[in-house]
PDB file of C-alpha atoms and ligand atoms in Angstrom:
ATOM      1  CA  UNK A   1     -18.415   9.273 -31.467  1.00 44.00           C
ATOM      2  CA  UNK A   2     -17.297  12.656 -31.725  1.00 48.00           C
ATOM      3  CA  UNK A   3     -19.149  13.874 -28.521  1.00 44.00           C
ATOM      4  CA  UNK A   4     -18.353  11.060 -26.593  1.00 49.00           C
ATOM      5  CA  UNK A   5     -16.433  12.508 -23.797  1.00 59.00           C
ATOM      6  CA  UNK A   6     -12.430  10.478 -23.383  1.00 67.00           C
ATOM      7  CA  UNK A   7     -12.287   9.466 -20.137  1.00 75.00           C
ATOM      8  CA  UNK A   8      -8.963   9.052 -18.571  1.00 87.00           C
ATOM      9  CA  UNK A   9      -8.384   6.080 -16.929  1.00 93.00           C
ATOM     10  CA  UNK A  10      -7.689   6.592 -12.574  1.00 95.00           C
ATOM     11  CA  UNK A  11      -4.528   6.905 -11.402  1.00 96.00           C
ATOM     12  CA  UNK A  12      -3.307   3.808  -8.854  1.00 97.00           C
ATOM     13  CA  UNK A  13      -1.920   5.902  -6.172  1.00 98.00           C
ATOM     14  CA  UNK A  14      -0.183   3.494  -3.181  1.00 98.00           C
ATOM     15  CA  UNK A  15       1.178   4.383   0.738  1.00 98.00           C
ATOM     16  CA  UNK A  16       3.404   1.801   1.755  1.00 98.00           C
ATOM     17  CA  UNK A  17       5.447   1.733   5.086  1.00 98.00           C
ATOM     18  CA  UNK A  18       5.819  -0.350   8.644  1.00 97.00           C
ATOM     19  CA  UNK A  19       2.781   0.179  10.997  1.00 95.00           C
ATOM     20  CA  UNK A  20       1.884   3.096  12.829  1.00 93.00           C
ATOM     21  CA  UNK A  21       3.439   5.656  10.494  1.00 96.00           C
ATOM     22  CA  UNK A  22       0.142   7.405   9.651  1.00 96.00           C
ATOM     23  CA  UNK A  23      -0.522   5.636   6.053  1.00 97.00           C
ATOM     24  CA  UNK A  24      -4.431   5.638   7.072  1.00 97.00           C
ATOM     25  CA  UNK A  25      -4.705   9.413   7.925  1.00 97.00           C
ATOM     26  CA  UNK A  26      -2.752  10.201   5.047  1.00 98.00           C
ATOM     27  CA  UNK A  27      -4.983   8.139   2.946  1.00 98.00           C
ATOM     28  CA  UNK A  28      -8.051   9.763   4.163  1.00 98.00           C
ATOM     29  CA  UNK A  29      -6.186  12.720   3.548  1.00 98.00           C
ATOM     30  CA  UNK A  30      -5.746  12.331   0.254  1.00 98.00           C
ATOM     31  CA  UNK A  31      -9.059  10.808  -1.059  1.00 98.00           C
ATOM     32  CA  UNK A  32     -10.654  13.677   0.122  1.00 98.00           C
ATOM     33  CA  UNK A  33      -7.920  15.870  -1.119  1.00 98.00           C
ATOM     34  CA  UNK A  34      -8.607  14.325  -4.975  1.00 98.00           C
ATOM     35  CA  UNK A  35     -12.404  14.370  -4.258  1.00 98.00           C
ATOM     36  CA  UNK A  36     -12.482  18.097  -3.491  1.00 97.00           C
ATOM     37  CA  UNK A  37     -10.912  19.003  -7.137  1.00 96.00           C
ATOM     38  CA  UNK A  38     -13.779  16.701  -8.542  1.00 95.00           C
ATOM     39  CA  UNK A  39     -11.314  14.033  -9.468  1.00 96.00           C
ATOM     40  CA  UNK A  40     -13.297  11.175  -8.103  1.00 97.00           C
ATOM     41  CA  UNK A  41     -11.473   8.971  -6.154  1.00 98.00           C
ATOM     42  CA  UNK A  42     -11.837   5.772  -4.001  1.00 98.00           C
ATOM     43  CA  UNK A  43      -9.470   4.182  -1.008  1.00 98.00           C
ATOM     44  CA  UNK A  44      -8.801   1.064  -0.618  1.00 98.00           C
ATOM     45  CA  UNK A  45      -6.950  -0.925   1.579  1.00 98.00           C
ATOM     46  CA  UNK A  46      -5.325  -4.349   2.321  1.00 98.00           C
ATOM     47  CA  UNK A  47      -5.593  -6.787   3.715  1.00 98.00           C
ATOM     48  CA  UNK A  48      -9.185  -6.216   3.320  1.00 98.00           C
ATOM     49  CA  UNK A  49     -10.715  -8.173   6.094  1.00 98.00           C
ATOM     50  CA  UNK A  50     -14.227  -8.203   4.960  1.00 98.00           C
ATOM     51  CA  UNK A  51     -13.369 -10.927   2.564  1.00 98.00           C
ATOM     52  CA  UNK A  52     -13.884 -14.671   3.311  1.00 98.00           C
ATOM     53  CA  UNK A  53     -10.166 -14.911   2.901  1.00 98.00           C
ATOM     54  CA  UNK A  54      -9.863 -11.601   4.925  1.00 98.00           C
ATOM     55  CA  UNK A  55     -11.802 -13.058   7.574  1.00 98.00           C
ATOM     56  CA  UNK A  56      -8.524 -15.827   8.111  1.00 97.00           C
ATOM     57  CA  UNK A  57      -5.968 -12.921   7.621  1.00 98.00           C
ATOM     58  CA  UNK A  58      -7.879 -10.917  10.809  1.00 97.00           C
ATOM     59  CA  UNK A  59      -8.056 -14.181  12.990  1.00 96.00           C
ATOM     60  CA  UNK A  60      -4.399 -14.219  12.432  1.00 96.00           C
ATOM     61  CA  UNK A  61      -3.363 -10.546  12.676  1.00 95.00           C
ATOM     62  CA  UNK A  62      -5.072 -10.621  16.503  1.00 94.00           C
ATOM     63  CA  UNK A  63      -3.454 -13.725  17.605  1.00 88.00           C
ATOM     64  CA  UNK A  64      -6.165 -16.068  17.578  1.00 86.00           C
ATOM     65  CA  UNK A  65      -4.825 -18.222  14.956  1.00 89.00           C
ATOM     66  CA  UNK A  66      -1.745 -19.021  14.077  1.00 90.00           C
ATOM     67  CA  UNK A  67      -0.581 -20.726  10.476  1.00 96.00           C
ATOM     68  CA  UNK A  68       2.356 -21.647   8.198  1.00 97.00           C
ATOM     69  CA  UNK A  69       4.022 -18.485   7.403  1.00 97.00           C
ATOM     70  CA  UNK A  70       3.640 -19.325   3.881  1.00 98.00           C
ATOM     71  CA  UNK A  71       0.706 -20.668   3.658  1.00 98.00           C
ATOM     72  CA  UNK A  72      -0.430 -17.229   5.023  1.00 98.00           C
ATOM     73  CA  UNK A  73       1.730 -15.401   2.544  1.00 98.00           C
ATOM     74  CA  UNK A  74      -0.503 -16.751  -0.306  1.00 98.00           C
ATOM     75  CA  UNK A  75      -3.622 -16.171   1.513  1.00 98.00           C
ATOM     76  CA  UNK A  76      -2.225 -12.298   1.990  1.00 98.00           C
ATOM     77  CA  UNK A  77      -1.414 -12.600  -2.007  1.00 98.00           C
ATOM     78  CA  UNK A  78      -5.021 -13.841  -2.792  1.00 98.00           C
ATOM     79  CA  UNK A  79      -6.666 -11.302  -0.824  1.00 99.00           C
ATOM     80  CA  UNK A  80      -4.779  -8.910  -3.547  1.00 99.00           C
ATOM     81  CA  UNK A  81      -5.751 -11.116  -6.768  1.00 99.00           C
ATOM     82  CA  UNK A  82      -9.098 -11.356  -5.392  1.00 98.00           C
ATOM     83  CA  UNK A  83      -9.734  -7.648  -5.935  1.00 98.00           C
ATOM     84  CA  UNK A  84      -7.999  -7.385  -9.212  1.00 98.00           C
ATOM     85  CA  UNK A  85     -11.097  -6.881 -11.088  1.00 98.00           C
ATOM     86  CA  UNK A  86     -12.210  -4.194  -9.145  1.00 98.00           C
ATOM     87  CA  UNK A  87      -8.856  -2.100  -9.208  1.00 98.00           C
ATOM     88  CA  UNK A  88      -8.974  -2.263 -12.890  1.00 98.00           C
ATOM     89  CA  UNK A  89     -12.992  -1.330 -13.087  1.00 98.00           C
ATOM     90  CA  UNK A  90     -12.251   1.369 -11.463  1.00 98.00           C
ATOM     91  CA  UNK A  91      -8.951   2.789 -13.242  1.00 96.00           C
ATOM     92  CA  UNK A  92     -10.612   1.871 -16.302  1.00 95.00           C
ATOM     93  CA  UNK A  93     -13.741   4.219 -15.281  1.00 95.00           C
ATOM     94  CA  UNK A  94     -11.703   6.971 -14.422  1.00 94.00           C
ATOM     95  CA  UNK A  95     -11.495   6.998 -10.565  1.00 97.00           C
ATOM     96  CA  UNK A  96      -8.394   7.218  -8.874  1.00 97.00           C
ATOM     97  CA  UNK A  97      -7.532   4.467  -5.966  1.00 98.00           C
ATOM     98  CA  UNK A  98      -5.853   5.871  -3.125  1.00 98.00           C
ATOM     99  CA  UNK A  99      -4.609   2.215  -1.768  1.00 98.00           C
ATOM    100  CA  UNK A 100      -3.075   1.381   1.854  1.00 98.00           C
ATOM    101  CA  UNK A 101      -0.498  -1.480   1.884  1.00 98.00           C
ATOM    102  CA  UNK A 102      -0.252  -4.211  -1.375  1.00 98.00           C
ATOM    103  CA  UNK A 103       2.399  -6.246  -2.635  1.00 98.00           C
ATOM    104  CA  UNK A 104       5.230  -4.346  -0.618  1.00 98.00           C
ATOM    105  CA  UNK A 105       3.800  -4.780   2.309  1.00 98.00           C
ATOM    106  CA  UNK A 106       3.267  -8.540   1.119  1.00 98.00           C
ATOM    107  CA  UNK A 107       6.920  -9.322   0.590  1.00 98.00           C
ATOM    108  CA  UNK A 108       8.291  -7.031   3.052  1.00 98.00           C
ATOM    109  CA  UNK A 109       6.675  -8.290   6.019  1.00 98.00           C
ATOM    110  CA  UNK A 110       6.974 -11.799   5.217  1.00 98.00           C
ATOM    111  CA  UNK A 111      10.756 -12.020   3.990  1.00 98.00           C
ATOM    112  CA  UNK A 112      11.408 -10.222   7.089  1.00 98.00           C
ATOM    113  CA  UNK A 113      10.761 -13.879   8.502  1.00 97.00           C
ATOM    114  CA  UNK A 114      13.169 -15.479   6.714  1.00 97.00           C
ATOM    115  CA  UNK A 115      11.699 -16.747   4.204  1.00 98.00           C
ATOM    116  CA  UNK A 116      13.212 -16.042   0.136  1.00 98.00           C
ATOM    117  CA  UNK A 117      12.550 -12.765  -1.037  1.00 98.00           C
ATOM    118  CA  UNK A 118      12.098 -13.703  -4.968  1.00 98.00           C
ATOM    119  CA  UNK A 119      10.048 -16.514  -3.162  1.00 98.00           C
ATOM    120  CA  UNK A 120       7.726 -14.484  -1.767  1.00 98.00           C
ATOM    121  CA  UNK A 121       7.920 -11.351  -4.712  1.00 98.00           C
ATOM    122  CA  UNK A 122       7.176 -14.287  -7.055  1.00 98.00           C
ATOM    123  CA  UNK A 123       3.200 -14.401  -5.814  1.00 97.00           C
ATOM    124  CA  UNK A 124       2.871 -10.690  -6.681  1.00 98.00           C
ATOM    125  CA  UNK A 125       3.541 -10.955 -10.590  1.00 98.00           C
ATOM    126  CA  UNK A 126       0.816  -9.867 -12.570  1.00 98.00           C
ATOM    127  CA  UNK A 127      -1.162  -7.694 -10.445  1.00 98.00           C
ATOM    128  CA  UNK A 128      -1.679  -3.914 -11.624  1.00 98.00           C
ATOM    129  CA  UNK A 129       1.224  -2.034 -10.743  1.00 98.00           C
ATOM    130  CA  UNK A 130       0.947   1.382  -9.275  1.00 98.00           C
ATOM    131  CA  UNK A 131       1.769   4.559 -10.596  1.00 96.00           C
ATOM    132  CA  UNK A 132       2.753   6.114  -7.342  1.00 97.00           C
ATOM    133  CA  UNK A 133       4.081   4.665  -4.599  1.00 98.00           C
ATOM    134  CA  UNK A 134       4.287   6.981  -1.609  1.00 98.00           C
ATOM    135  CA  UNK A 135       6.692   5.483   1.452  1.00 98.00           C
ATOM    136  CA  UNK A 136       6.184   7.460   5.036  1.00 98.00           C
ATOM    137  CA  UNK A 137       9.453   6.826   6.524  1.00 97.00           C
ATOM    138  CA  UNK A 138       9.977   7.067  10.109  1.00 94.00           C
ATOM    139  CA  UNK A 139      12.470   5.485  12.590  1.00 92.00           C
ATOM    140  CA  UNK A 140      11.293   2.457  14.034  1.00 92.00           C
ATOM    141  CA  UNK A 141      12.054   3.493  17.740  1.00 91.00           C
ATOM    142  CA  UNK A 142       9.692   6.462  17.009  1.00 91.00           C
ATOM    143  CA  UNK A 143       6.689   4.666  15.616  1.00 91.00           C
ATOM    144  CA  UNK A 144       6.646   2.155  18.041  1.00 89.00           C
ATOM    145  CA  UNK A 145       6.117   4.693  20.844  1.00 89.00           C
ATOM    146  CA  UNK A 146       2.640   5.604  18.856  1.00 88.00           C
ATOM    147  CA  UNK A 147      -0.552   4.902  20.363  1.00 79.00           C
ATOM    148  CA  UNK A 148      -2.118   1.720  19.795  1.00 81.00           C
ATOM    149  CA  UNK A 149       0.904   0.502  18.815  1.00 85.00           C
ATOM    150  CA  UNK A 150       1.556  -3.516  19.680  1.00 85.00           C
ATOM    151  CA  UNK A 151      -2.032  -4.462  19.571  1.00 85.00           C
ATOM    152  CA  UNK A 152      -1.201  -6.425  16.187  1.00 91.00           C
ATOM    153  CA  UNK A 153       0.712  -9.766  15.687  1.00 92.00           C
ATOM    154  CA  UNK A 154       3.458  -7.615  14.013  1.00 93.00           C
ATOM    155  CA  UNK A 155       4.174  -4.511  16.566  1.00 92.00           C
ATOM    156  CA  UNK A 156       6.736  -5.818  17.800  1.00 93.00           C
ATOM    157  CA  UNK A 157       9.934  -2.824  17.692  1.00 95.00           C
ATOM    158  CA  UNK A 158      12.487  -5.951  16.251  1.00 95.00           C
ATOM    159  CA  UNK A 159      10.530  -7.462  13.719  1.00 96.00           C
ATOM    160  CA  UNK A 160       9.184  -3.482  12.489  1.00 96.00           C
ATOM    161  CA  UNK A 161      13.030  -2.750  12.174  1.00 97.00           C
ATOM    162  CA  UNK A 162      13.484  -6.413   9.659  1.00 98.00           C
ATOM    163  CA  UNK A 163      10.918  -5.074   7.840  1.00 98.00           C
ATOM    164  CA  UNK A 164      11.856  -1.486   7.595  1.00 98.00           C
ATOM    165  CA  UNK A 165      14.995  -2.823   6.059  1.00 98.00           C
ATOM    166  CA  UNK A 166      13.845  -5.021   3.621  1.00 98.00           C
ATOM    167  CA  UNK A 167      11.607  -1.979   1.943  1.00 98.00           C
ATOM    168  CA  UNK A 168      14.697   0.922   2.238  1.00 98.00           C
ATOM    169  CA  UNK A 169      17.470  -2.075   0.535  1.00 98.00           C
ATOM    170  CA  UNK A 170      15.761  -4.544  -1.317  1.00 98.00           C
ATOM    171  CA  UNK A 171      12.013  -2.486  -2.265  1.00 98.00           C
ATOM    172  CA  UNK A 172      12.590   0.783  -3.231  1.00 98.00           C
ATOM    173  CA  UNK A 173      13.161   1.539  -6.539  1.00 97.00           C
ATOM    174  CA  UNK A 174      13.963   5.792  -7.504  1.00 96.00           C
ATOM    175  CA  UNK A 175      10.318   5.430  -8.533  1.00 95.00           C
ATOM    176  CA  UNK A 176       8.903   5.729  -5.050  1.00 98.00           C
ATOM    177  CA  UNK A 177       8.301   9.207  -2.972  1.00 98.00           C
ATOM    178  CA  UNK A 178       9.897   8.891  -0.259  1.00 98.00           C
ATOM    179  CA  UNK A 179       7.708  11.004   2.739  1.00 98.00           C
ATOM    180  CA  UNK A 180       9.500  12.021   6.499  1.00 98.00           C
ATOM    181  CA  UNK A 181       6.256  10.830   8.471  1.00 97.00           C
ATOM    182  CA  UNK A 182       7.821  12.168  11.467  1.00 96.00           C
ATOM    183  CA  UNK A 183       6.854  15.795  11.212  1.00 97.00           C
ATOM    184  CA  UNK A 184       2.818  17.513  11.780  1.00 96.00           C
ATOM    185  CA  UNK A 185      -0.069  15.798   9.796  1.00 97.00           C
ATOM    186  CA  UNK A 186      -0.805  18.614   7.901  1.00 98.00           C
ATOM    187  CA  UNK A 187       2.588  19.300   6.521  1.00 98.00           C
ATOM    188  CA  UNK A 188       2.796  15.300   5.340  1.00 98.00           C
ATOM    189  CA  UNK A 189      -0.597  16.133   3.579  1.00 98.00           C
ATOM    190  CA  UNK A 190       0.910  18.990   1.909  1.00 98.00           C
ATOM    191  CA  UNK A 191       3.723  17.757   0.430  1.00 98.00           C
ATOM    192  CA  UNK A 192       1.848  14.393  -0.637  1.00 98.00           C
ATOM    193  CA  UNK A 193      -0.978  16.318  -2.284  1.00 98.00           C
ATOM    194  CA  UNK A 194       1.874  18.405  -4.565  1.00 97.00           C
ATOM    195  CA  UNK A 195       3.847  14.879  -5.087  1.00 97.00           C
ATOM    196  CA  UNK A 196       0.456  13.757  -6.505  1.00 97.00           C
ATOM    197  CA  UNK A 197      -0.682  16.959  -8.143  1.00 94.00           C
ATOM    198  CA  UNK A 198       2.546  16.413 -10.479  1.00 92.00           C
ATOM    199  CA  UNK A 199       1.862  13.137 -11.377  1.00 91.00           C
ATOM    200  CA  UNK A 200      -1.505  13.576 -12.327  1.00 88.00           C
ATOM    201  CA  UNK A 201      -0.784  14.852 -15.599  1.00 80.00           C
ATOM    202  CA  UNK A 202       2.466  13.003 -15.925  1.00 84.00           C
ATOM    203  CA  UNK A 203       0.731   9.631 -15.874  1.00 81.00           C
ATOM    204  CA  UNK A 204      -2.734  10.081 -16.952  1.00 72.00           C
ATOM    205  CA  UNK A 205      -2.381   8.111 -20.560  1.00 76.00           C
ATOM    206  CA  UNK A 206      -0.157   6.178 -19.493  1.00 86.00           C
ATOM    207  CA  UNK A 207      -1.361   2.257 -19.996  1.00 91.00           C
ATOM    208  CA  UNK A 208      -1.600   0.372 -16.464  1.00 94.00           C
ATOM    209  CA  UNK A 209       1.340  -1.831 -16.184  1.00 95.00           C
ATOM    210  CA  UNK A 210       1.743  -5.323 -13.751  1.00 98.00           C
ATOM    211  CA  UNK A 211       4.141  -6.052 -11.428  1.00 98.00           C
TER     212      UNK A 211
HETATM  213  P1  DGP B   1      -2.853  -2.685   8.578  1.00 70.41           P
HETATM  214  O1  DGP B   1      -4.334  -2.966   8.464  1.00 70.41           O
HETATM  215  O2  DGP B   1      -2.326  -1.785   7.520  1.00 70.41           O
HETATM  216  O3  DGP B   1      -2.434  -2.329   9.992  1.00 70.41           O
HETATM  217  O4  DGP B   1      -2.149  -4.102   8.243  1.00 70.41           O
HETATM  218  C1  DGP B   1      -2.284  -5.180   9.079  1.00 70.41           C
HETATM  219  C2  DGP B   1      -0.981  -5.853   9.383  1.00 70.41           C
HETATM  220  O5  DGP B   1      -0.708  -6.847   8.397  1.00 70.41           O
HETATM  221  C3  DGP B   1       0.225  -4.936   9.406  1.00 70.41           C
HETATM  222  O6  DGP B   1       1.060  -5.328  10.481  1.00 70.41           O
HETATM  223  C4  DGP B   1       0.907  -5.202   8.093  1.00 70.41           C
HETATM  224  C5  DGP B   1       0.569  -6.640   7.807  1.00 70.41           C
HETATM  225  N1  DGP B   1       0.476  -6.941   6.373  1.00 70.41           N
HETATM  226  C6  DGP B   1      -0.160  -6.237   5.415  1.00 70.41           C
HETATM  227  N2  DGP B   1      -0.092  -6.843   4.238  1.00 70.41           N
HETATM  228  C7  DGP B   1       0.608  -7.978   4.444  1.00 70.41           C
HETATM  229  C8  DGP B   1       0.995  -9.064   3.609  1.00 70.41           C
HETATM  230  O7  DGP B   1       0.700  -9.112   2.417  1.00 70.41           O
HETATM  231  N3  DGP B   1       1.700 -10.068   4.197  1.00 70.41           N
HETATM  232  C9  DGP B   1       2.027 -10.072   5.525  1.00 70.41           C
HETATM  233  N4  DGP B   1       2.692 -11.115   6.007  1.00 70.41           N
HETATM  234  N5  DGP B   1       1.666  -9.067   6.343  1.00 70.41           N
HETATM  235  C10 DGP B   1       0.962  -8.047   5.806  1.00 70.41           C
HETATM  236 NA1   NA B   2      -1.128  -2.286  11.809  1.00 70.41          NA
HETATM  237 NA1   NA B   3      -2.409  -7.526   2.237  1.00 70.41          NA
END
């Protein structure tokens, strides 16, 4: 027993944010960051579209479905529950999960439709909480101008602003980082790699909560 090595569980490290503030890069950023001090660590996003019940989400993301906004809501939701197991195998081996978009990005985006916010937060109860929640903030007129940008069901420079709202007054907690995406990539990377470098050993006994 004695010289059985402790492992400490992963840390559940999350970007949140509207589209095309540079949550991806700064994932990738990250990971590799983590990986490079030998803390072995995994990214993962959502929705992930490789699922059966990604596979709908896609369809719907590029237009070429559309559905009851609730209806999709719990699909988005399940598409979270459905890798549950995994995010806990993985925090409970040790790696860290660098994770783009989850249950934010669930309620935010669909309350921004109108439709109740402890309605939609309500589907989200239960799943692993983070332990960091990083938010790139960037004004909406800005991110919009990105490339690629409008592709997606969502890019739209209205609806982005709903939904920017809904995570700045009804979302944030003093828990999250909050991250000016609007300055050089390597700067962002900098400052998120010392936000994270601090929490490390803040959180690393820590038991994994739920939301
Ligand atoms: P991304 O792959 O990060 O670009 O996300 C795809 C789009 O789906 C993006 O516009 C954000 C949106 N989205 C992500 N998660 C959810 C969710 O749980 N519910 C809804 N309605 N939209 C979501
Ligand atoms: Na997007
Ligand atoms: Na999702």
């Amino acid at each position: 027993q004695q010289n059985k090595e402790m492992i400490n569980r992963g840390l559940f490290i999350l970007f949140e944010g509207v589209d095309r503030v540079g949550k991806s890069t700064q994932v990738q950023n990250l990971v590799k960051f983590l990986n490079d001090k030998q803390l072995s660590t995994k990214a993962m996003r959502f929705p992930d579209r490789t699922t059966p019940i990604g596979t709908i989400i896609n369809a719907y993301l590029q237009n070429s479905t559309n559905m009851d906004d609730r209806a999709l809501h719990l699909l988005f939701s399940s598409n979270r529950w459905e890798a549950k197991d995994s995010i806990y195998q993985a925090l409970n081996s040790g790696v860290n999960l660098v994770v783009d978009r989850y249950s934010y990005s669930g309620v935010a985006y669909t309350a921004a439709k109108g439709i109740d916010f402890d309605w939609c937060y309500a589907c989200e109860k239960g799943l692993p909480e983070p332990d960091v929640i990083i938010y790139l903030s960037m004004n909406s007129e800005d991110a919009t101008k990105r490339g690629d940008f409008g592709g997606e069901r969502y890019e739209k420079l209205e609806f982005q602003k709903k939904i920017k709202d809904i995570y700045e007054s009804k979302l944030m907690t003093p828990k999250w980082k909050v991250v000016d995406a609007n300055r050089d990539i390597e700067t962002i990377s900098k400052e998120i790699s010392d936000i994270v470098n601090k929490e490390l050993d803040i959180i690393k006994n820590k038991q994994i909560s739920t939301i």
